[in-house]
GROMACS .gro file of N, CA and C in nm:
model
  399
    1MET      N    1  15.431  12.916   6.811
    1MET     CA    2  15.297  12.877   6.777
    1MET      C    3  15.236  12.982   6.685
    2SER      N    4  15.155  12.932   6.599
    2SER     CA    5  15.093  13.026   6.507
    2SER      C    6  14.976  13.095   6.575
    3ASN      N    7  14.935  13.200   6.517
    3ASN     CA    8  14.826  13.281   6.572
    3ASN      C    9  14.694  13.205   6.569
    4ARG      N   10  14.675  13.122   6.467
    4ARG     CA   11  14.550  13.046   6.453
    4ARG      C   12  14.537  12.943   6.567
    5ILE      N   13  14.644  12.874   6.603
    5ILE     CA   14  14.640  12.773   6.711
    5ILE      C   15  14.612  12.841   6.845
    6ARG      N   16  14.673  12.959   6.865
    6ARG     CA   17  14.647  13.035   6.989
    6ARG      C   18  14.499  13.073   6.998
    7GLN      N   19  14.441  13.112   6.886
    7GLN     CA   20  14.300  13.151   6.884
    7GLN      C   21  14.211  13.031   6.918
    8ILE      N   22  14.242  12.913   6.865
    8ILE     CA   23  14.163  12.792   6.894
    8ILE      C   24  14.176  12.755   7.041
    9ASN      N   25  14.297  12.761   7.096
    9ASN     CA   26  14.318  12.731   7.238
    9ASN      C   27  14.244  12.829   7.327
   10LYS      N   28  14.244  12.956   7.289
   10LYS     CA   29  14.176  13.059   7.367
   10LYS      C   30  14.025  13.034   7.367
   11GLN      N   31  13.967  12.998   7.252
   11GLN     CA   32  13.824  12.969   7.244
   11GLN      C   33  13.790  12.845   7.327
   12PHE      N   34  13.877  12.745   7.322
   12PHE     CA   35  13.855  12.622   7.399
   12PHE      C   36  13.854  12.653   7.549
   13LEU      N   37  13.949  12.732   7.596
   13LEU     CA   38  13.955  12.767   7.738
   13LEU      C   39  13.836  12.851   7.781
   14ILE      N   40  13.794  12.943   7.698
   14ILE     CA   41  13.678  13.026   7.730
   14ILE      C   42  13.552  12.939   7.738
   15GLY      N   43  13.536  12.844   7.645
   15GLY     CA   44  13.421  12.752   7.648
   15GLY      C   45  13.419  12.667   7.774
   16ASN      N   46  13.535  12.615   7.813
   16ASN     CA   47  13.543  12.536   7.936
   16ASN      C   48  13.513  12.621   8.059
   17ALA      N   49  13.559  12.745   8.060
   17ALA     CA   50  13.532  12.834   8.173
   17ALA      C   51  13.382  12.862   8.185
   18ILE      N   52  13.315  12.886   8.072
   18ILE     CA   53  13.170  12.911   8.074
   18ILE      C   54  13.095  12.787   8.125
   19LEU      N   55  13.135  12.668   8.080
   19LEU     CA   56  13.072  12.545   8.129
   19LEU      C   57  13.095  12.526   8.279
   20ALA      N   58  13.215  12.555   8.326
   20ALA     CA   59  13.245  12.539   8.469
   20ALA      C   60  13.161  12.636   8.553
   21ILE      N   61  13.149  12.760   8.508
   21ILE     CA   62  13.069  12.859   8.581
   21ILE      C   63  12.922  12.818   8.581
   22GLY      N   64  12.872  12.768   8.468
   22GLY     CA   65  12.734  12.720   8.462
   22GLY      C   66  12.710  12.603   8.554
   23LEU      N   67  12.805  12.510   8.561
   23LEU     CA   68  12.792  12.395   8.648
   23LEU      C   69  12.791  12.437   8.796
   24ILE      N   70  12.878  12.527   8.832
   24ILE     CA   71  12.883  12.577   8.971
   24ILE      C   72  12.751  12.646   9.006
   25PHE      N   73  12.697  12.724   8.912
   25PHE     CA   74  12.569  12.792   8.936
   25PHE      C   75  12.457  12.691   8.958
   26ILE      N   76  12.450  12.585   8.877
   26ILE     CA   77  12.344  12.485   8.891
   26ILE      C   78  12.357  12.409   9.023
   27VAL      N   79  12.478  12.374   9.063
   27VAL     CA   80  12.499  12.305   9.191
   27VAL      C   81  12.456  12.395   9.306
   28CYS      N   82  12.493  12.521   9.303
   28CYS     CA   83  12.452  12.615   9.409
   28CYS      C   84  12.300  12.630   9.413
   29LEU      N   85  12.235  12.633   9.296
   29LEU     CA   86  12.090  12.646   9.290
   29LEU      C   87  12.023  12.524   9.354
   30PHE      N   88  12.069  12.403   9.322
   30PHE     CA   89  12.011  12.283   9.383
   30PHE      C   90  12.035  12.278   9.534
   31LEU      N   91  12.152  12.317   9.578
   31LEU     CA   92  12.178  12.320   9.722
   31LEU      C   93  12.086  12.419   9.793
   32TYR      N   94  12.069  12.535   9.735
   32TYR     CA   95  11.981  12.636   9.794
   32TYR      C   96  11.837  12.583   9.803
   33LEU      N   97  11.788  12.523   9.696
   33LEU     CA   98  11.651  12.473   9.696
   33LEU      C   99  11.632  12.359   9.795
   34SER      N  100  11.729  12.271   9.809
   34SER     CA  101  11.715  12.160   9.902
   34SER      C  102  11.722  12.206  10.047
   35PHE      N  103  11.809  12.301  10.080
   35PHE     CA  104  11.815  12.351  10.217
   35PHE      C  105  11.693  12.434  10.252
   36ARG      N  106  11.637  12.505  10.156
   36ARG     CA  107  11.518  12.584  10.181
   36ARG      C  108  11.402  12.493  10.216
   37LYS      N  109  11.385  12.381  10.148
   37LYS     CA  110  11.278  12.287  10.176
   37LYS      C  111  11.299  12.220  10.311
   38ALA      N  112  11.422  12.188  10.346
   38ALA     CA  113  11.450  12.123  10.475
   38ALA      C  114  11.414  12.214  10.591
   39THR      N  115  11.443  12.342  10.582
   39THR     CA  116  11.409  12.433  10.692
   39THR      C  117  11.259  12.456  10.699
   40ALA      N  118  11.189  12.453  10.587
   40ALA     CA  119  11.044  12.470  10.590
   40ALA      C  120  10.978  12.349  10.654
   41ASP      N  121  11.029  12.228  10.631
   41ASP     CA  122  10.971  12.108  10.689
   41ASP      C  123  10.999  12.096  10.838
   42SER      N  124  11.112  12.145  10.883
   42SER     CA  125  11.148  12.129  11.024
   42SER      C  126  11.061  12.215  11.116
   43ASN      N  127  10.998  12.319  11.064
   43ASN     CA  128  10.914  12.405  11.146
   43ASN      C  129  10.775  12.348  11.166
   44SER      N  130  10.736  12.251  11.083
   44SER     CA  131  10.601  12.197  11.095
   44SER      C  132  10.598  12.094  11.207
   45GLY      N  133  10.517  12.121  11.307
   45GLY     CA  134  10.500  12.029  11.419
   45GLY      C  135  10.354  11.989  11.428
   46TYR      N  136  10.325  11.895  11.512
   46TYR     CA  137  10.188  11.848  11.527
   46TYR      C  138  10.143  11.878  11.669
   47ALA      N  139  10.024  11.933  11.681
   47ALA     CA  140   9.971  11.968  11.812
   47ALA      C  141   9.886  11.856  11.870
   48GLU      N  142   9.852  11.756  11.790
   48GLU     CA  143   9.766  11.649  11.835
   48GLU      C  144   9.836  11.561  11.937
   49LYS      N  145   9.754  11.502  12.025
   49LYS     CA  146   9.807  11.415  12.130
   49LYS      C  147   9.726  11.286  12.133
   50TYR      N  148   9.792  11.180  12.175
   50TYR     CA  149   9.727  11.051  12.196
   50TYR      C  150   9.738  11.016  12.343
   51GLU      N  151   9.629  10.967  12.399
   51GLU     CA  152   9.630  10.920  12.537
   51GLU      C  153   9.607  10.769  12.534
   52LEU      N  154   9.709  10.693  12.570
   52LEU     CA  155   9.702  10.547  12.570
   52LEU      C  156   9.669  10.499  12.710
   53LYS      N  157   9.562  10.419  12.723
   53LYS     CA  158   9.525  10.364  12.853
   53LYS      C  159   9.536  10.213  12.848
   54LEU      N  160   9.616  10.158  12.939
   54LEU     CA  161   9.630  10.014  12.951
   54LEU      C  162   9.532   9.966  13.057
   55ASP      N  163   9.442   9.879  13.020
   55ASP     CA  164   9.334   9.832  13.107
   55ASP      C  165   9.388   9.732  13.210
   56ALA      N  166   9.308   9.708  13.314
   56ALA     CA  167   9.347   9.613  13.420
   56ALA      C  168   9.352   9.469  13.368
   57SER      N  169   9.290   9.443  13.252
   57SER     CA  170   9.293   9.306  13.197
   57SER      C  171   9.433   9.268  13.147
   58LEU      N  172   9.524   9.363  13.139
   58LEU     CA  173   9.661   9.337  13.095
   58LEU      C  174   9.756   9.305  13.209
   59LEU      N  175   9.703   9.293  13.330
   59LEU     CA  176   9.789   9.267  13.446
   59LEU      C  177   9.876   9.144  13.424
   60SER      N  178  10.000   9.156  13.461
   60SER     CA  179  10.105   9.054  13.453
   60SER      C  180  10.143   9.018  13.309
   61ASP      N  181  10.099   9.094  13.211
   61ASP     CA  182  10.144   9.074  13.073
   61ASP      C  183  10.273   9.151  13.050
   62SER      N  184  10.364   9.091  12.982
   62SER     CA  185  10.489   9.156  12.946
   62SER      C  186  10.474   9.208  12.802
   63ILE      N  187  10.459   9.341  12.788
   63ILE     CA  188  10.430   9.398  12.656
   63ILE      C  189  10.527   9.511  12.623
   64SER      N  190  10.532   9.541  12.493
   64SER     CA  191  10.606   9.656  12.442
   64SER      C  192  10.511   9.735  12.354
   65LEU      N  193  10.510   9.867  12.370
   65LEU     CA  194  10.428   9.955  12.288
   65LEU      C  195  10.519  10.036  12.197
   66TYR      N  196  10.486  10.037  12.068
   66TYR     CA  197  10.563  10.110  11.969
   66TYR      C  198  10.470  10.204  11.893
   67ILE      N  199  10.521  10.319  11.855
   67ILE     CA  200  10.453  10.403  11.757
   67ILE      C  201  10.554  10.429  11.647
   68ASN      N  202  10.520  10.385  11.526
   68ASN     CA  203  10.609  10.400  11.409
   68ASN      C  204  10.750  10.349  11.438
   69ASP      N  205  10.762  10.232  11.493
   69ASP     CA  206  10.890  10.168  11.524
   69ASP      C  207  10.970  10.239  11.631
   70SER      N  208  10.908  10.330  11.704
   70SER     CA  209  10.975  10.395  11.818
   70SER      C  210  10.918  10.335  11.946
   71LEU      N  211  11.005  10.280  12.027
   71LEU     CA  212  10.961  10.215  12.151
   71LEU      C  213  10.913  10.319  12.251
   72LEU      N  214  10.789  10.302  12.298
   72LEU     CA  215  10.735  10.390  12.402
   72LEU      C  216  10.760  10.333  12.540
   73ILE      N  217  10.722  10.207  12.555
   73ILE     CA  218  10.735  10.144  12.686
   73ILE      C  219  10.751   9.993  12.665
   74SER      N  220  10.833   9.933  12.748
   74SER     CA  221  10.852   9.788  12.747
   74SER      C  222  10.855   9.743  12.892
   75THR      N  223  10.746   9.684  12.936
   75THR     CA  224  10.733   9.653  13.078
   75THR      C  225  10.636   9.539  13.102
   76THR      N  226  10.635   9.490  13.224
   76THR     CA  227  10.531   9.399  13.270
   76THR      C  228  10.427   9.485  13.341
   77VAL      N  229  10.304   9.476  13.297
   77VAL     CA  230  10.198   9.562  13.349
   77VAL      C  231  10.162   9.516  13.490
   78LYS      N  232  10.173   9.609  13.585
   78LYS     CA  233  10.141   9.578  13.725
   78LYS      C  234  10.007   9.636  13.766
   79ASP      N  235   9.965   9.744  13.703
   79ASP     CA  236   9.833   9.801  13.724
   79ASP      C  237   9.795   9.882  13.601
   80SER      N  238   9.671   9.927  13.596
   80SER     CA  239   9.630  10.005  13.479
   80SER      C  240   9.707  10.136  13.477
   81MET      N  241   9.744  10.181  13.359
   81MET     CA  242   9.825  10.302  13.346
   81MET      C  243   9.781  10.380  13.224
   82ALA      N  244   9.816  10.508  13.223
   82ALA     CA  245   9.786  10.595  13.110
   82ALA      C  246   9.915  10.664  13.065
   83ILE      N  247   9.931  10.675  12.935
   83ILE     CA  248  10.049  10.739  12.877
   83ILE      C  249   9.998  10.843  12.777
   84GLU      N  250  10.048  10.964  12.787
   84GLU     CA  251  10.010  11.067  12.691
   84GLU      C  252  10.133  11.101  12.607
   85ILE      N  253  10.115  11.094  12.475
   85ILE     CA  254  10.225  11.125  12.385
   85ILE      C  255  10.175  11.219  12.276
   86GLY      N  256  10.268  11.295  12.219
   86GLY     CA  257  10.236  11.385  12.109
   86GLY      C  258  10.254  11.316  11.975
   87ARG      N  259  10.176  11.357  11.879
   87ARG     CA  260  10.188  11.302  11.744
   87ARG      C  261  10.314  11.359  11.681
   88PHE      N  262  10.394  11.274  11.617
   88PHE     CA  263  10.521  11.322  11.563
   88PHE      C  264  10.541  11.289  11.416
   89SER      N  265  10.440  11.233  11.350
   89SER     CA  266  10.451  11.211  11.206
   89SER      C  267  10.313  11.220  11.144
   90GLU      N  268  10.311  11.226  11.012
   90GLU     CA  269  10.184  11.245  10.943
   90GLU      C  270  10.089  11.128  10.965
   91GLN      N  271  10.139  11.008  10.957
   91GLN     CA  272  10.059  10.890  10.984
   91GLN      C  273  10.126  10.810  11.094
   92SER      N  274  10.045  10.764  11.190
   92SER     CA  275  10.101  10.692  11.304
   92SER      C  276  10.036  10.555  11.317
   93MET      N  277  10.119  10.457  11.353
   93MET     CA  278  10.071  10.322  11.377
   93MET      C  279  10.116  10.278  11.516
   94LEU      N  280  10.021  10.228  11.592
   94LEU     CA  281  10.048  10.173  11.725
   94LEU      C  282  10.068  10.023  11.711
   95SER      N  283  10.179   9.973  11.765
   95SER     CA  284  10.207   9.829  11.766
   95SER      C  285  10.218   9.783  11.910
   96ILE      N  286  10.146   9.676  11.941
   96ILE     CA  287  10.149   9.617  12.075
   96ILE      C  288  10.210   9.478  12.059
   97GLU      N  289  10.321   9.454  12.127
   97GLU     CA  290  10.389   9.326  12.115
   97GLU      C  291  10.387   9.255  12.249
   98ASN      N  292  10.342   9.131  12.248
   98ASN     CA  293  10.350   9.046  12.366
   98ASN      C  294  10.489   8.985  12.365
   99LYS      N  295  10.570   9.019  12.465
   99LYS     CA  296  10.710   8.975  12.465
   99LYS      C  297  10.725   8.825  12.489
  100LEU      N  298  10.627   8.762  12.553
  100LEU     CA  299  10.637   8.619  12.578
  100LEU      C  300  10.607   8.537  12.454
  101THR      N  301  10.501   8.573  12.382
  101THR     CA  302  10.461   8.495  12.264
  101THR      C  303  10.514   8.553  12.134
  102GLY      N  304  10.548   8.680  12.132
  102GLY     CA  305  10.595   8.744  12.010
  102GLY      C  306  10.483   8.791  11.920
  103ASN      N  307  10.357   8.774  11.962
  103ASN     CA  308  10.243   8.821  11.882
  103ASN      C  309  10.237   8.972  11.883
  104THR      N  310  10.201   9.028  11.767
  104THR     CA  311  10.196   9.173  11.753
  104THR      C  312  10.059   9.214  11.701
  105THR      N  313  10.003   9.320  11.759
  105THR     CA  314   9.879   9.380  11.713
  105THR      C  315   9.911   9.520  11.664
  106ASN      N  316   9.868   9.551  11.541
  106ASN     CA  317   9.894   9.682  11.481
  106ASN      C  318   9.764   9.757  11.459
  107VAL      N  319   9.764   9.887  11.489
  107VAL     CA  320   9.646   9.971  11.472
  107VAL      C  321   9.691  10.106  11.416
  108ASN      N  322   9.624  10.152  11.310
  108ASN     CA  323   9.649  10.287  11.259
  108ASN      C  324   9.578  10.387  11.348
  109LEU      N  325   9.651  10.490  11.390
  109LEU     CA  326   9.593  10.593  11.476
  109LEU      C  327   9.539  10.706  11.390
  110PRO      N  328   9.430  10.770  11.434
  110PRO     CA  329   9.373  10.880  11.356
  110PRO      C  330   9.462  11.004  11.363
  111GLU      N  331   9.434  11.099  11.275
  111GLU     CA  332   9.515  11.221  11.270
  111GLU      C  333   9.474  11.322  11.377
  112LYS      N  334   9.361  11.303  11.441
  112LYS     CA  335   9.312  11.398  11.542
  112LYS      C  336   9.342  11.344  11.682
  113ASN      N  337   9.326  11.432  11.781
  113ASN     CA  338   9.343  11.392  11.921
  113ASN      C  339   9.254  11.272  11.950
  114SER      N  340   9.307  11.174  12.021
  114SER     CA  341   9.225  11.057  12.050
  114SER      C  342   9.272  10.987  12.176
  115LYS      N  343   9.177  10.916  12.236
  115LYS     CA  344   9.205  10.829  12.349
  115LYS      C  345   9.207  10.687  12.298
  116VAL      N  346   9.309  10.613  12.334
  116VAL     CA  347   9.324  10.475  12.289
  116VAL      C  348   9.320  10.385  12.413
  117ARG      N  349   9.224  10.295  12.414
  117ARG     CA  350   9.209  10.203  12.528
  117ARG      C  351   9.249  10.064  12.483
  118ILE      N  352   9.345  10.006  12.552
  118ILE     CA  353   9.397   9.873  12.517
  118ILE      C  354   9.351   9.774  12.622
  119THR      N  355   9.278   9.670  12.578
  119THR     CA  356   9.231   9.566  12.667
  119THR      C  357   9.273   9.431  12.610
  120LYS      N  358   9.251   9.327  12.690
  120LYS     CA  359   9.288   9.193  12.646
  120LYS      C  360   9.171   9.099  12.668
  121GLU      N  361   9.139   9.021  12.565
  121GLU     CA  362   9.039   8.916  12.576
  121GLU      C  363   9.103   8.786  12.530
  122GLY      N  364   9.122   8.696  12.620
  122GLY     CA  365   9.190   8.571  12.587
  122GLY      C  366   9.337   8.598  12.556
  123THR      N  367   9.378   8.566  12.434
  123THR     CA  368   9.517   8.591  12.396
  123THR      C  369   9.530   8.707  12.298
  124THR      N  370   9.419   8.775  12.267
  124THR     CA  371   9.423   8.885  12.170
  124THR      C  372   9.405   9.019  12.240
  125TYR      N  373   9.468   9.120  12.184
  125TYR     CA  374   9.457   9.256  12.236
  125TYR      C  375   9.351   9.330  12.156
  126LEU      N  376   9.262   9.398  12.226
  126LEU     CA  377   9.159   9.480  12.163
  126LEU      C  378   9.196   9.626  12.183
  127VAL      N  379   9.187   9.704  12.076
  127VAL     CA  380   9.223   9.845  12.081
  127VAL      C  381   9.100   9.926  12.041
  128ASN      N  382   9.053  10.010  12.133
  128ASN     CA  383   8.941  10.099  12.105
  128ASN      C  384   8.993  10.241  12.097
  129VAL      N  385   8.957  10.311  11.989
  129VAL     CA  386   9.003  10.448  11.968
  129VAL      C  387   8.882  10.540  11.976
  130PHE      N  388   8.889  10.638  12.067
  130PHE     CA  389   8.782  10.734  12.085
  130PHE      C  390   8.837  10.875  12.059
  131PRO      N  391   8.760  10.960  11.992
  131PRO     CA  392   8.807  11.098  11.972
  131PRO      C  393   8.806  11.176  12.102
  132MET      N  394   8.906  11.259  12.121
  132MET     CA  395   8.914  11.343  12.239
  132MET      C  396   8.840  11.473  12.212
  133LEU      N  397   8.762  11.518  12.304
  133LEU     CA  398   8.689  11.643  12.286
  133LEU      C  399   8.765  11.762  12.337
   0.00000   0.00000   0.00000
C-alpha cells in the first residue's frame, strides 16, 4: 500500500474514534441527567391526608372507592365508617362506584388536608369536602 492510502485510512479511523467517544459521552450525560431527576422526584412526598366518612345513608349499598384508579375499598356498607388515607399524587380524584348499577361519581379532591363526607340521596351520591384544621 502506498503511504497516501495509509494516511487516508488513518485519518478515517481517527475520525470514527472521535465520533464514537463523543457519542458515548452524550449517552452517559443523558443517563446521568435522567437518573438525577428520578432520585430527586422520589424524595418528594405529601404530608396531606384525607379522611373519608361513609354516612349511614349508604347502608346496604355495594360500593367501591377509588383514588386515581387505585382501589381503596370494595364492600357492602354495613354501618357508617371512616377511612384515613395519605395523599400520594399532585392531583387526586375520588371515584365512587355503585357495583349494582355501575354508576360512578367523580370528585376532585383539594390539595390540602380535608374531610370528605359521602352521603346518598335517592340514587345519587353527594360528596361534601371540608378543610381539616
